[in-house]
Coordinates of C-alpha atoms in Angstrom, one line a residue:
M1 CA 0.0 0.0 0.0
A2 CA 2.9 2.4 0.8
K3 CA 4.3 1.9 -2.8
L4 CA 0.8 2.6 -4.3
K5 CA 0.4 5.7 -2.2
K6 CA 3.7 7.1 -3.3
T7 CA 2.9 6.4 -7.0
L8 CA -0.5 8.2 -6.6
E9 CA 1.2 11.3 -5.1
E10 CA 3.6 11.5 -8.0
K11 CA 0.9 11.6 -10.7
G12 CA 0.5 15.2 -11.8
D13 CA -1.9 15.4 -14.8
I14 CA -5.7 15.8 -14.9
F15 CA -7.1 12.6 -13.5
S16 CA -9.8 10.4 -15.1
P17 CA -10.8 6.8 -14.3
E18 CA -8.5 5.5 -17.1
D19 CA -5.6 6.6 -14.9
F20 CA -6.1 4.1 -12.2
L21 CA -3.2 1.7 -11.7
E22 CA -3.4 -2.0 -11.8
E23 CA -3.1 -2.3 -8.1
E24 CA -5.9 0.2 -7.6
Q25 CA -8.1 -1.8 -10.1
L26 CA -7.4 -4.9 -8.0
I27 CA -8.7 -3.1 -4.9
A28 CA -11.8 -2.1 -6.9
Q29 CA -12.2 -5.7 -8.0
T30 CA -12.2 -6.8 -4.4
A31 CA -15.2 -4.4 -3.8
E32 CA -16.9 -5.8 -7.0
L33 CA -16.5 -9.4 -5.8
F34 CA -17.7 -8.5 -2.3
I35 CA -20.9 -7.1 -3.7
K36 CA -21.4 -10.0 -6.2
N37 CA -20.6 -12.8 -3.7
D38 CA -21.6 -11.4 -0.4
V39 CA -24.1 -8.6 -0.7
L40 CA -26.4 -9.4 -3.7
P41 CA -27.1 -13.0 -2.6
Q42 CA -28.4 -11.6 0.7
M43 CA -30.4 -8.7 -0.8
D44 CA -33.7 -10.1 0.3
S45 CA -32.5 -10.5 3.9
L46 CA -31.2 -6.9 3.9
E47 CA -34.5 -5.6 2.5
N48 CA -36.3 -7.4 5.2
K49 CA -34.3 -5.6 8.0
N50 CA -32.1 -8.5 9.0
Y51 CA -29.6 -6.5 11.1
E52 CA -27.3 -9.5 11.7
V53 CA -26.7 -9.9 8.0
A54 CA -25.8 -6.2 7.7
K55 CA -23.4 -6.4 10.7
N56 CA -21.7 -9.4 9.2
L57 CA -21.3 -7.6 5.9
F58 CA -19.6 -4.8 7.6
K59 CA -17.2 -7.2 9.3
K60 CA -16.5 -8.8 6.0
S61 CA -15.9 -5.5 4.3
G62 CA -13.6 -4.5 7.2
E63 CA -11.6 -7.7 6.7
L64 CA -11.2 -6.9 3.1
G65 CA -9.9 -3.4 3.9
L66 CA -12.8 -1.6 2.2
L67 CA -13.5 0.5 5.3
A68 CA -9.9 1.8 5.6
I69 CA -9.3 3.5 2.3
D70 CA -9.7 7.1 3.7
V71 CA -8.2 6.6 7.1
P72 CA -4.6 7.6 8.0
E73 CA -2.0 4.8 8.3
D74 CA -1.3 5.7 11.9
Y75 CA -4.7 4.3 12.9
G76 CA -4.6 1.2 10.7
G77 CA -5.9 2.8 7.5
F78 CA -4.4 3.1 4.0
A79 CA -4.7 6.9 3.3
L80 CA -5.1 6.3 -0.4
G81 CA -7.1 9.4 -1.2
K82 CA -10.4 10.5 -2.4
K83 CA -10.1 9.1 -6.0
L84 CA -9.6 5.5 -4.9
S85 CA -12.2 5.8 -2.1
G86 CA -14.5 7.2 -4.8
L87 CA -13.9 4.2 -7.0
I88 CA -14.7 1.9 -4.1
A89 CA -17.9 3.8 -3.4
E90 CA -18.8 3.5 -7.1
K91 CA -18.4 -0.3 -7.0
I92 CA -20.3 -0.6 -3.7
G93 CA -23.0 1.4 -5.5
Y94 CA -24.0 -1.8 -7.1
G95 CA -25.1 -3.1 -3.7
G96 CA -28.5 -1.6 -3.3
A97 CA -29.4 -0.1 0.1
F98 CA -26.2 -1.6 1.6
S99 CA -24.3 1.1 -0.4
V100 CA -26.2 3.7 1.7
S101 CA -25.2 2.0 5.0
Y102 CA -21.6 1.7 3.7
N103 CA -21.4 5.3 2.6
I104 CA -22.7 6.6 5.9
H105 CA -20.3 4.5 7.8
V106 CA -17.1 5.3 5.8
G107 CA -18.2 8.9 5.2
V108 CA -20.0 10.8 7.9
G109 CA -19.7 7.9 10.4
T110 CA -15.8 7.8 10.2
S111 CA -14.6 11.1 8.6
P112 CA -15.4 13.3 11.6
Y113 CA -12.9 11.4 13.7
V114 CA -10.2 11.7 11.0
Y115 CA -10.6 15.4 10.5
F116 CA -11.8 16.7 13.9
G117 CA -11.0 14.0 16.4
S118 CA -8.4 14.3 19.2
E119 CA -5.5 11.9 19.2
A120 CA -7.3 9.9 22.0
Q121 CA -10.5 9.8 20.0
K122 CA -8.7 8.7 16.8
Q123 CA -6.9 5.9 18.7
K124 CA -10.1 4.7 20.3
Y125 CA -12.6 4.8 17.5
L126 CA -10.9 4.6 14.1
P127 CA -9.4 1.0 14.5
Q128 CA -12.9 -0.3 15.6
L129 CA -14.6 1.5 12.7
I130 CA -12.3 0.3 9.9
S131 CA -12.4 -3.2 11.2
G132 CA -16.2 -3.3 10.9
D133 CA -16.5 -4.4 14.5
W134 CA -18.2 -1.1 15.2
I135 CA -20.5 0.7 12.8
G136 CA -20.8 4.5 12.7
A137 CA -23.7 6.9 12.3
Y138 CA -24.3 10.6 12.1
A139 CA -27.1 12.4 13.9
L140 CA -27.7 15.9 12.6
T141 CA -31.4 15.9 11.3
E142 CA -34.3 16.6 13.6
A143 CA -38.1 16.9 13.1
G144 CA -37.8 20.7 13.0
A145 CA -34.3 20.9 11.6
G146 CA -34.0 19.2 8.2
S147 CA -32.6 21.6 5.6
D148 CA -32.2 24.1 8.5
A149 CA -29.9 21.5 10.1
L150 CA -27.8 24.1 12.0
S151 CA -30.6 25.0 14.3
P152 CA -31.0 21.8 16.5
K153 CA -33.4 21.6 19.4
T154 CA -31.4 18.8 21.0
R155 CA -29.5 20.4 23.9
A156 CA -26.4 19.5 25.9
I157 CA -26.1 21.1 29.4
Y158 CA -22.7 21.3 31.0
N159 CA -22.1 19.9 34.5
S160 CA -19.0 21.5 35.9
K161 CA -18.8 19.1 38.9
S162 CA -18.3 16.0 36.8
D163 CA -16.9 17.8 33.7
S164 CA -19.6 16.1 31.6
W165 CA -22.7 17.0 29.5
I166 CA -26.3 16.0 29.8
I167 CA -28.0 15.5 26.4
N168 CA -31.7 15.5 25.7
G169 CA -33.5 15.4 22.4
E170 CA -34.3 13.3 19.4
K171 CA -32.5 12.9 16.0
Q172 CA -34.7 11.9 13.1
W173 CA -34.0 9.7 10.1
I174 CA -30.7 8.4 11.3
T175 CA -29.1 5.9 8.8
N176 CA -27.6 2.8 10.5
A177 CA -29.6 3.6 13.6
H178 CA -30.3 0.0 14.6
I179 CA -26.9 -1.4 13.7
A180 CA -24.6 1.5 14.8
N181 CA -22.4 1.4 17.9
V182 CA -21.4 5.0 18.0
F183 CA -23.0 8.3 16.8
V184 CA -21.7 11.7 16.1
V185 CA -24.5 13.9 17.7
F186 CA -25.0 17.6 17.1
C187 CA -26.4 19.5 20.1
Q188 CA -27.1 23.1 21.0
T189 CA -25.1 24.4 23.9
N190 CA -24.6 27.8 25.6
D191 CA -21.5 28.2 23.4
G192 CA -23.3 27.2 20.1
M193 CA -23.8 24.0 18.2
T194 CA -21.3 21.3 19.4
A195 CA -20.6 17.8 18.1
F196 CA -20.5 15.0 20.7
I197 CA -19.5 11.3 20.4
V198 CA -22.2 9.2 21.9
E199 CA -21.9 5.4 22.2
K200 CA -25.0 3.3 21.8
N201 CA -24.6 1.5 25.1
T202 CA -24.7 4.8 27.1
A203 CA -27.5 5.0 29.6
G204 CA -30.4 7.0 28.2
V205 CA -29.8 6.1 24.5
S206 CA -32.6 4.3 22.7
I207 CA -33.6 3.7 19.1
G208 CA -37.1 4.2 17.7
A209 CA -39.0 2.0 15.3
E210 CA -37.8 1.5 11.8
E211 CA -39.2 4.1 9.3
E212 CA -41.3 2.7 6.5
K213 CA -39.6 4.2 3.5
M214 CA -40.3 4.4 -0.2
G215 CA -36.9 2.8 -1.0
I216 CA -33.5 1.8 0.5
H217 CA -35.4 -0.8 2.6
G218 CA -32.1 -2.6 3.3
S219 CA -30.6 0.2 5.3
S220 CA -31.7 1.0 8.8
T221 CA -33.4 4.4 9.3
A222 CA -34.8 5.3 12.7
T223 CA -35.0 8.0 15.4
L224 CA -32.1 8.3 17.9
I225 CA -33.6 9.1 21.3
L226 CA -31.5 10.8 23.9
E227 CA -32.9 11.1 27.5
D228 CA -30.5 12.5 30.1
V229 CA -27.6 11.0 28.3
V230 CA -24.3 11.8 30.1
V231 CA -21.1 12.1 28.1
P232 CA -17.7 13.4 29.3
S233 CA -16.2 16.5 27.9
A234 CA -13.6 14.2 26.4
N235 CA -16.3 13.2 23.9
I236 CA -16.6 16.7 22.3
L237 CA -15.6 16.3 18.7
G238 CA -13.7 19.3 17.5
E239 CA -14.0 22.5 19.4
K240 CA -16.9 23.5 21.7
G241 CA -19.4 25.7 19.8
N242 CA -17.8 24.8 16.5
G243 CA -20.2 22.0 15.5
H244 CA -21.3 23.8 12.4
Q245 CA -17.8 23.5 11.0
V246 CA -17.8 19.8 11.7
A247 CA -21.2 19.3 10.2
M248 CA -20.7 21.3 7.0
N249 CA -17.2 20.2 6.1
I250 CA -18.0 16.5 6.6
L251 CA -21.1 17.0 4.5
N252 CA -18.9 18.2 1.7
L253 CA -17.1 14.9 1.5
A254 CA -20.4 13.0 2.0
R255 CA -21.8 14.7 -1.1
L256 CA -18.9 13.7 -3.2
K257 CA -19.0 10.1 -1.9
L258 CA -22.7 9.9 -2.6
A259 CA -22.0 11.1 -6.2
F260 CA -19.6 8.2 -6.7
S261 CA -22.2 5.7 -5.4
N262 CA -24.8 7.2 -7.7
I263 CA -22.5 6.6 -10.7
G264 CA -22.1 2.9 -9.8
T265 CA -25.9 2.4 -9.4
A266 CA -26.5 4.2 -12.7
K267 CA -24.0 1.9 -14.5
Q268 CA -25.9 -1.0 -13.0
A269 CA -29.2 0.3 -14.2
F270 CA -27.8 1.0 -17.7
N271 CA -26.3 -2.5 -18.0
F272 CA -29.6 -4.1 -16.9
S273 CA -31.4 -2.0 -19.5
L274 CA -29.0 -2.8 -22.3
S275 CA -29.2 -6.6 -21.6
Y276 CA -33.0 -6.5 -21.4
A277 CA -33.3 -4.5 -24.6
K278 CA -31.1 -6.9 -26.5
E279 CA -33.2 -9.9 -25.4
R280 CA -36.7 -8.5 -25.5
Q281 CA -38.5 -9.0 -28.8
Q282 CA -41.4 -6.8 -30.0
F283 CA -42.7 -6.6 -33.6
D284 CA -40.3 -9.4 -34.5
R285 CA -37.3 -7.2 -33.6
A286 CA -35.1 -6.8 -30.5
L287 CA -35.8 -3.5 -28.6
V288 CA -32.3 -2.3 -29.3
E289 CA -33.1 -2.1 -33.0
F290 CA -35.6 0.7 -32.4
T291 CA -34.1 4.1 -32.7
L292 CA -36.1 5.5 -29.7
I293 CA -34.5 2.9 -27.5
Q294 CA -31.1 3.5 -29.0
E295 CA -31.6 7.2 -28.2
K296 CA -32.5 6.4 -24.6
L297 CA -29.4 4.2 -24.2
A298 CA -27.1 6.9 -25.7
E299 CA -28.5 9.6 -23.4
M300 CA -28.1 7.3 -20.4
V301 CA -24.5 6.6 -21.1
T302 CA -23.5 10.1 -22.0
S303 CA -25.0 11.4 -18.7
I304 CA -23.1 8.7 -16.8
Y305 CA -19.8 9.5 -18.7
A306 CA -20.2 13.2 -18.0
S307 CA -21.0 12.7 -14.3
E308 CA -18.1 10.3 -13.9
S309 CA -15.7 12.7 -15.5
A310 CA -16.7 15.6 -13.1
A311 CA -16.6 13.4 -10.0
Y312 CA -13.1 12.0 -10.5
R313 CA -11.8 15.4 -11.5
T314 CA -13.1 16.8 -8.2
A315 CA -11.7 14.0 -6.2
D316 CA -8.3 14.6 -7.7
M317 CA -8.5 18.3 -7.1
I318 CA -9.1 17.6 -3.4
D319 CA -6.2 15.1 -3.3
Q320 CA -3.9 17.6 -4.9
A321 CA -4.8 20.5 -2.7
P322 CA -2.5 21.7 0.1
T323 CA -4.2 20.9 3.3
D324 CA -4.2 21.4 7.1
E325 CA -5.0 17.8 8.0
G326 CA -7.4 17.9 5.0
I327 CA -9.8 20.5 6.5
T328 CA -8.7 23.3 4.2
S329 CA -9.6 21.3 1.2
L330 CA -13.0 20.4 2.5
K331 CA -13.9 24.1 2.8
A332 CA -12.3 25.1 -0.5
F333 CA -14.3 22.6 -2.6
A334 CA -17.7 23.0 -1.1
M335 CA -19.0 24.2 -4.5
E336 CA -17.5 21.4 -6.5
C337 CA -18.8 18.7 -4.0
A338 CA -22.3 20.2 -4.2
I339 CA -22.1 20.3 -8.1
N340 CA -21.3 16.6 -8.1
K341 CA -24.0 15.8 -5.6
V342 CA -26.6 17.6 -7.7
R343 CA -25.4 16.3 -11.1
C344 CA -25.0 12.7 -10.1
S345 CA -28.2 12.3 -8.1
E346 CA -30.3 13.8 -10.9
M347 CA -28.4 11.8 -13.5
L348 CA -29.2 8.7 -11.4
G349 CA -32.9 9.7 -11.3
H350 CA -32.9 10.0 -15.1
V351 CA -31.1 6.8 -15.7
T352 CA -33.2 4.7 -13.4
D353 CA -36.4 6.2 -14.8
E354 CA -35.3 5.3 -18.4
A355 CA -34.4 1.8 -17.2
V356 CA -37.9 1.3 -16.0
Q357 CA -39.3 2.7 -19.2
I358 CA -37.1 0.4 -21.4
H359 CA -38.3 -2.6 -19.3
G360 CA -41.9 -1.5 -19.9
G361 CA -44.5 -3.2 -17.7
Y362 CA -41.8 -5.6 -16.3
G363 CA -39.9 -2.6 -15.0
Y364 CA -42.8 -1.9 -12.7
M365 CA -42.7 -5.4 -11.2
R366 CA -40.7 -6.2 -8.1
D367 CA -39.3 -9.3 -9.8
Y368 CA -37.0 -7.0 -11.8
D369 CA -34.2 -5.2 -10.1
V370 CA -34.8 -1.9 -11.9
E371 CA -38.0 -1.4 -9.9
R372 CA -35.9 -1.4 -6.7
L373 CA -33.2 0.8 -8.3
Y374 CA -35.9 3.3 -9.3
R375 CA -37.3 3.5 -5.7
D376 CA -33.9 3.6 -4.1
A377 CA -32.6 6.4 -6.4
R378 CA -35.2 9.0 -5.2
I379 CA -33.5 9.6 -1.8
S380 CA -30.3 10.8 -3.4
R381 CA -31.9 14.1 -4.3
I382 CA -32.9 14.6 -0.7
F383 CA -30.3 13.4 1.7
E384 CA -26.8 15.0 2.2
G385 CA -28.7 18.2 1.7
T386 CA -31.6 18.5 -0.7
N387 CA -30.6 19.5 -4.2
E388 CA -32.3 22.8 -3.6
I389 CA -30.0 23.5 -0.6
N390 CA -27.0 22.3 -2.7
R391 CA -27.9 24.7 -5.5
L392 CA -27.9 27.5 -3.0
T393 CA -24.5 26.4 -1.8
I394 CA -23.2 26.3 -5.4
A395 CA -24.5 29.8 -6.2
K396 CA -23.3 31.4 -3.0
N397 CA -19.8 30.0 -3.4
L398 CA -19.8 30.9 -7.1
L399 CA -20.8 34.6 -6.3
H400 CA -18.2 34.7 -3.6
K401 CA -15.4 33.5 -5.9
H402 CA -16.6 36.0 -8.5
S403 CA -16.6 39.0 -6.1
S404 CA -13.2 38.1 -4.5
K405 CA -11.0 36.9 -7.4
G406 CA -13.2 36.0 -10.3
I407 CA -13.9 32.5 -11.7
T408 CA -11.0 30.7 -13.3
I409 CA -11.8 27.5 -15.2
N410 CA -8.6 26.1 -16.8
T411 CA -9.2 24.3 -20.0
P412 CA -6.2 22.9 -21.8
T413 CA -6.1 24.6 -25.2
P414 CA -5.7 22.2 -28.1
L415 CA -3.5 23.0 -31.1
H416 CA -6.6 24.0 -33.0
R417 CA -9.9 25.3 -31.6
D418 CA -12.2 22.3 -32.1
R419 CA -16.0 22.6 -31.7
N420 CA -16.1 21.3 -28.2
S421 CA -13.5 23.8 -26.9
Q422 CA -15.5 26.6 -28.6
F423 CA -18.7 25.5 -26.8
I424 CA -16.8 25.6 -23.5
E425 CA -15.3 29.1 -24.2
L426 CA -18.7 30.4 -25.1
G427 CA -20.2 28.8 -22.0
K428 CA -17.7 30.8 -19.9
E429 CA -18.8 34.0 -21.5
L430 CA -22.4 33.1 -20.7
L431 CA -21.5 32.4 -17.1
S432 CA -19.7 35.8 -17.0
L433 CA -22.8 37.5 -18.3
S434 CA -25.0 35.8 -15.8
L435 CA -22.7 36.7 -12.9
E436 CA -22.5 40.3 -13.9
A437 CA -26.3 40.5 -14.3
V438 CA -26.9 39.2 -10.8
S439 CA -24.1 41.3 -9.3
N440 CA -25.2 44.5 -11.1
A441 CA -28.8 44.0 -10.1
R442 CA -27.7 43.5 -6.4
I443 CA -29.9 40.4 -6.2
D444 CA -30.0 38.7 -2.8
I445 CA -30.0 35.0 -3.8
N446 CA -31.0 34.0 -0.3
R447 CA -34.4 35.6 -1.0
E448 CA -34.5 35.4 -4.8
Q449 CA -33.6 31.7 -4.9
Q450 CA -34.6 31.2 -8.5
Y451 CA -31.5 33.1 -9.5
A452 CA -29.4 30.8 -7.4
R453 CA -31.0 27.8 -9.2
L454 CA -30.1 29.3 -12.6
L455 CA -26.6 30.2 -11.6
A456 CA -26.1 26.7 -10.1
N457 CA -27.4 25.1 -13.3
I458 CA -25.1 27.1 -15.5
I459 CA -21.9 26.4 -13.5
T460 CA -22.8 22.7 -13.2
E461 CA -23.2 22.3 -16.9
L462 CA -20.0 24.2 -17.6
Y463 CA -18.0 22.3 -15.0
T464 CA -19.3 19.0 -16.3
M465 CA -18.8 19.6 -20.0
E466 CA -15.3 20.9 -19.3
A467 CA -14.4 17.9 -17.2
T468 CA -15.6 15.6 -20.0
Y469 CA -13.7 17.4 -22.7
M470 CA -10.5 17.5 -20.7
R471 CA -10.8 13.7 -20.1
T472 CA -11.4 12.8 -23.7
L473 CA -8.8 15.2 -25.0
K474 CA -6.2 13.6 -22.7
L475 CA -7.1 10.2 -24.0
Q476 CA -6.8 11.4 -27.6
H477 CA -3.3 12.8 -26.9
R478 CA -2.3 9.5 -25.4
K479 CA -4.0 7.7 -28.3
Q480 CA -6.1 5.8 -25.8
N481 CA -9.3 7.2 -27.2
Q482 CA -12.3 5.1 -27.8
K483 CA -14.8 6.1 -30.5
W484 CA -17.8 5.9 -28.0
K485 CA -16.1 8.4 -25.7
D486 CA -15.5 10.8 -28.6
L487 CA -19.2 10.6 -29.5
A488 CA -20.3 11.0 -25.9
T489 CA -18.1 14.1 -25.5
D490 CA -19.5 15.7 -28.7
I491 CA -23.1 15.1 -27.5
I492 CA -22.3 16.3 -23.9
C493 CA -20.6 19.5 -25.0
E494 CA -23.2 20.5 -27.5
Q495 CA -26.2 19.7 -25.4
C496 CA -24.7 21.3 -22.3
F497 CA -24.0 24.5 -24.2
Q498 CA -27.6 24.6 -25.5
Y499 CA -28.9 24.1 -22.0
L500 CA -26.7 26.7 -20.3
K501 CA -27.5 29.2 -23.0
Q502 CA -31.2 28.7 -22.3
Q503 CA -30.6 29.1 -18.6
T504 CA -28.6 32.3 -19.2
I505 CA -31.3 33.8 -21.2
S506 CA -33.9 33.0 -18.5
L507 CA -31.6 34.6 -15.9
I508 CA -30.9 37.8 -17.9
S509 CA -34.5 38.2 -18.8
A510 CA -35.4 38.5 -15.1
A511 CA -32.2 40.3 -13.8
I512 CA -31.9 43.1 -16.3
L513 CA -35.0 45.3 -15.9
D514 CA -34.1 48.0 -18.4
E515 CA -35.3 46.9 -21.8
K516 CA -32.5 48.6 -23.7
E517 CA -29.9 46.9 -21.6
R518 CA -31.6 43.6 -22.0
F519 CA -31.8 44.0 -25.7
V520 CA -28.0 44.7 -25.9
A521 CA -27.3 41.7 -23.7
F522 CA -29.4 39.4 -26.0
A523 CA -27.8 40.9 -29.1
N524 CA -24.4 40.1 -27.7
I525 CA -25.4 36.5 -27.2
E526 CA -26.9 36.2 -30.7
N527 CA -23.6 37.6 -32.1
Y528 CA -21.6 34.7 -30.6
Q529 CA -19.8 32.7 -33.3
I530 CA -21.5 29.4 -32.2
P531 CA -20.3 26.3 -34.1
L532 CA -22.8 24.8 -36.4
Y533 CA -24.9 22.4 -34.5
S534 CA -24.4 18.8 -35.5
N535 CA -26.7 15.8 -36.1
L536 CA -27.0 14.6 -32.6
L537 CA -29.6 12.1 -33.5
L538 CA -27.1 10.3 -35.7
K539 CA -24.3 10.6 -33.1
K540 CA -26.6 9.0 -30.5
R541 CA -27.5 6.2 -32.8
Q542 CA -23.8 5.6 -33.6
L543 CA -23.0 5.6 -29.9
A544 CA -25.8 3.2 -29.0
Q545 CA -24.7 0.8 -31.7
I546 CA -21.2 0.7 -30.4
L547 CA -22.4 -0.1 -26.9
I548 CA -24.9 -2.7 -28.3
D549 CA -22.0 -4.4 -30.1
Q550 CA -19.6 -4.1 -27.2
P551 CA -21.8 -4.3 -24.1
K552 CA -18.9 -4.4 -21.6
L553 CA -17.5 -1.0 -22.4
L554 CA -19.3 0.8 -19.6
K555 CA -18.1 -0.8 -16.3

């Protein structure tokens, strides 16, 4: 592992999944086999709330080293970075609701100790968490504090005589509630919100009934009840009154990890759909021979390819950033993590919806896995911050960057300006116009949230199309390019540009009140030298045919 870590640190170019080393791929293969051999055969037991099965799967994943990727070596981990932990999360994403339990454990259930724990807390909890002997959970949400998570009613009162805290309150919708051994609990104190470590066997801790959810039936979700729970001051995680820093920085990482898991599940849904469409016969022809089905398959795979490109780019940016025990990078990439959370969760919603549609009536039946994938996918747009909250985060960070030092998006310039690079450059101009319009109009996006939505959509599309272009361009320069990736990139860049142009027009129409100024702004947009739009219908058909002929390309 030490040799692999050194090699990873020496790599300097823009990262994409094609850059993973053979040893990294072997680790990913371990995760794949774990899902195939251990998780999927027990899916029915998990869906029926068999807690012992879930606990045993955590122990097995701990034995395989799958819980230690992000943890420093001093505490038994491998410290292999966000890219490899992202790849593992992607592979675990094939494991249905277990992937939710896994992500909570290795993410918000473990990361708070890594980034904010004292030395004693790290020594005590991290070895148990990465072994799978203990399972972690994160208790932030309350009945009256969902999206407004930084205003908890759960209170911790200090007892100076015993140097301890008495906690009372309830935390709602806690993932892993019935199987967790330790919780990170956020409480209001006289000094502000504070994070506490609360072990499940502490007197006064109890767990409510399992929630009856739409999906992710295989992960435990219940209320954490805290009645006169006494914890020592040594169990404060981070600084007293600084719980909001713990909560928000850890959520940044959780959003990126969720994005990777969504990518894995989307690939699973796509592959189910492709296999079914090749086998299913209607009107004496396989479904894949119909151009509408080919279009669906092409749009599914381009959306996955774009999301994958953006997520791995972000993980690499975090890995490459100078850090103060990693905390600095968590703050600096709040926007990028939110972009990936929004993009990947909505991509997954689209892909699973189309998977059900391709399966037709069978897709609506519980005998087919896509029915479960469709239900499970819906939560990804809600937890780790709703997509509305994440769009506000994106827009606020975008405007802050714009006002302080401007937005810099570095696109490698090819020897000649190809169509895709032109779409990206024009997209940057549209982003600049949008930012100037909002800034000049002095719009408060906290109140006028529609502008935040539009700004977030614009930067998300631009960030995604650029990441995709950079990835494919690199592969072309290395002569590693595959025809399907070239086609996917062409489709992504052209469609993303068309979408962000439409979003820019909507924003300017509302932000610029003076008709003459608005006319000038629209005239400037119409004067852009936009590349001639191509026949995307044909490109999608060509892309689909390649994937039909070579079904194992997307993995």
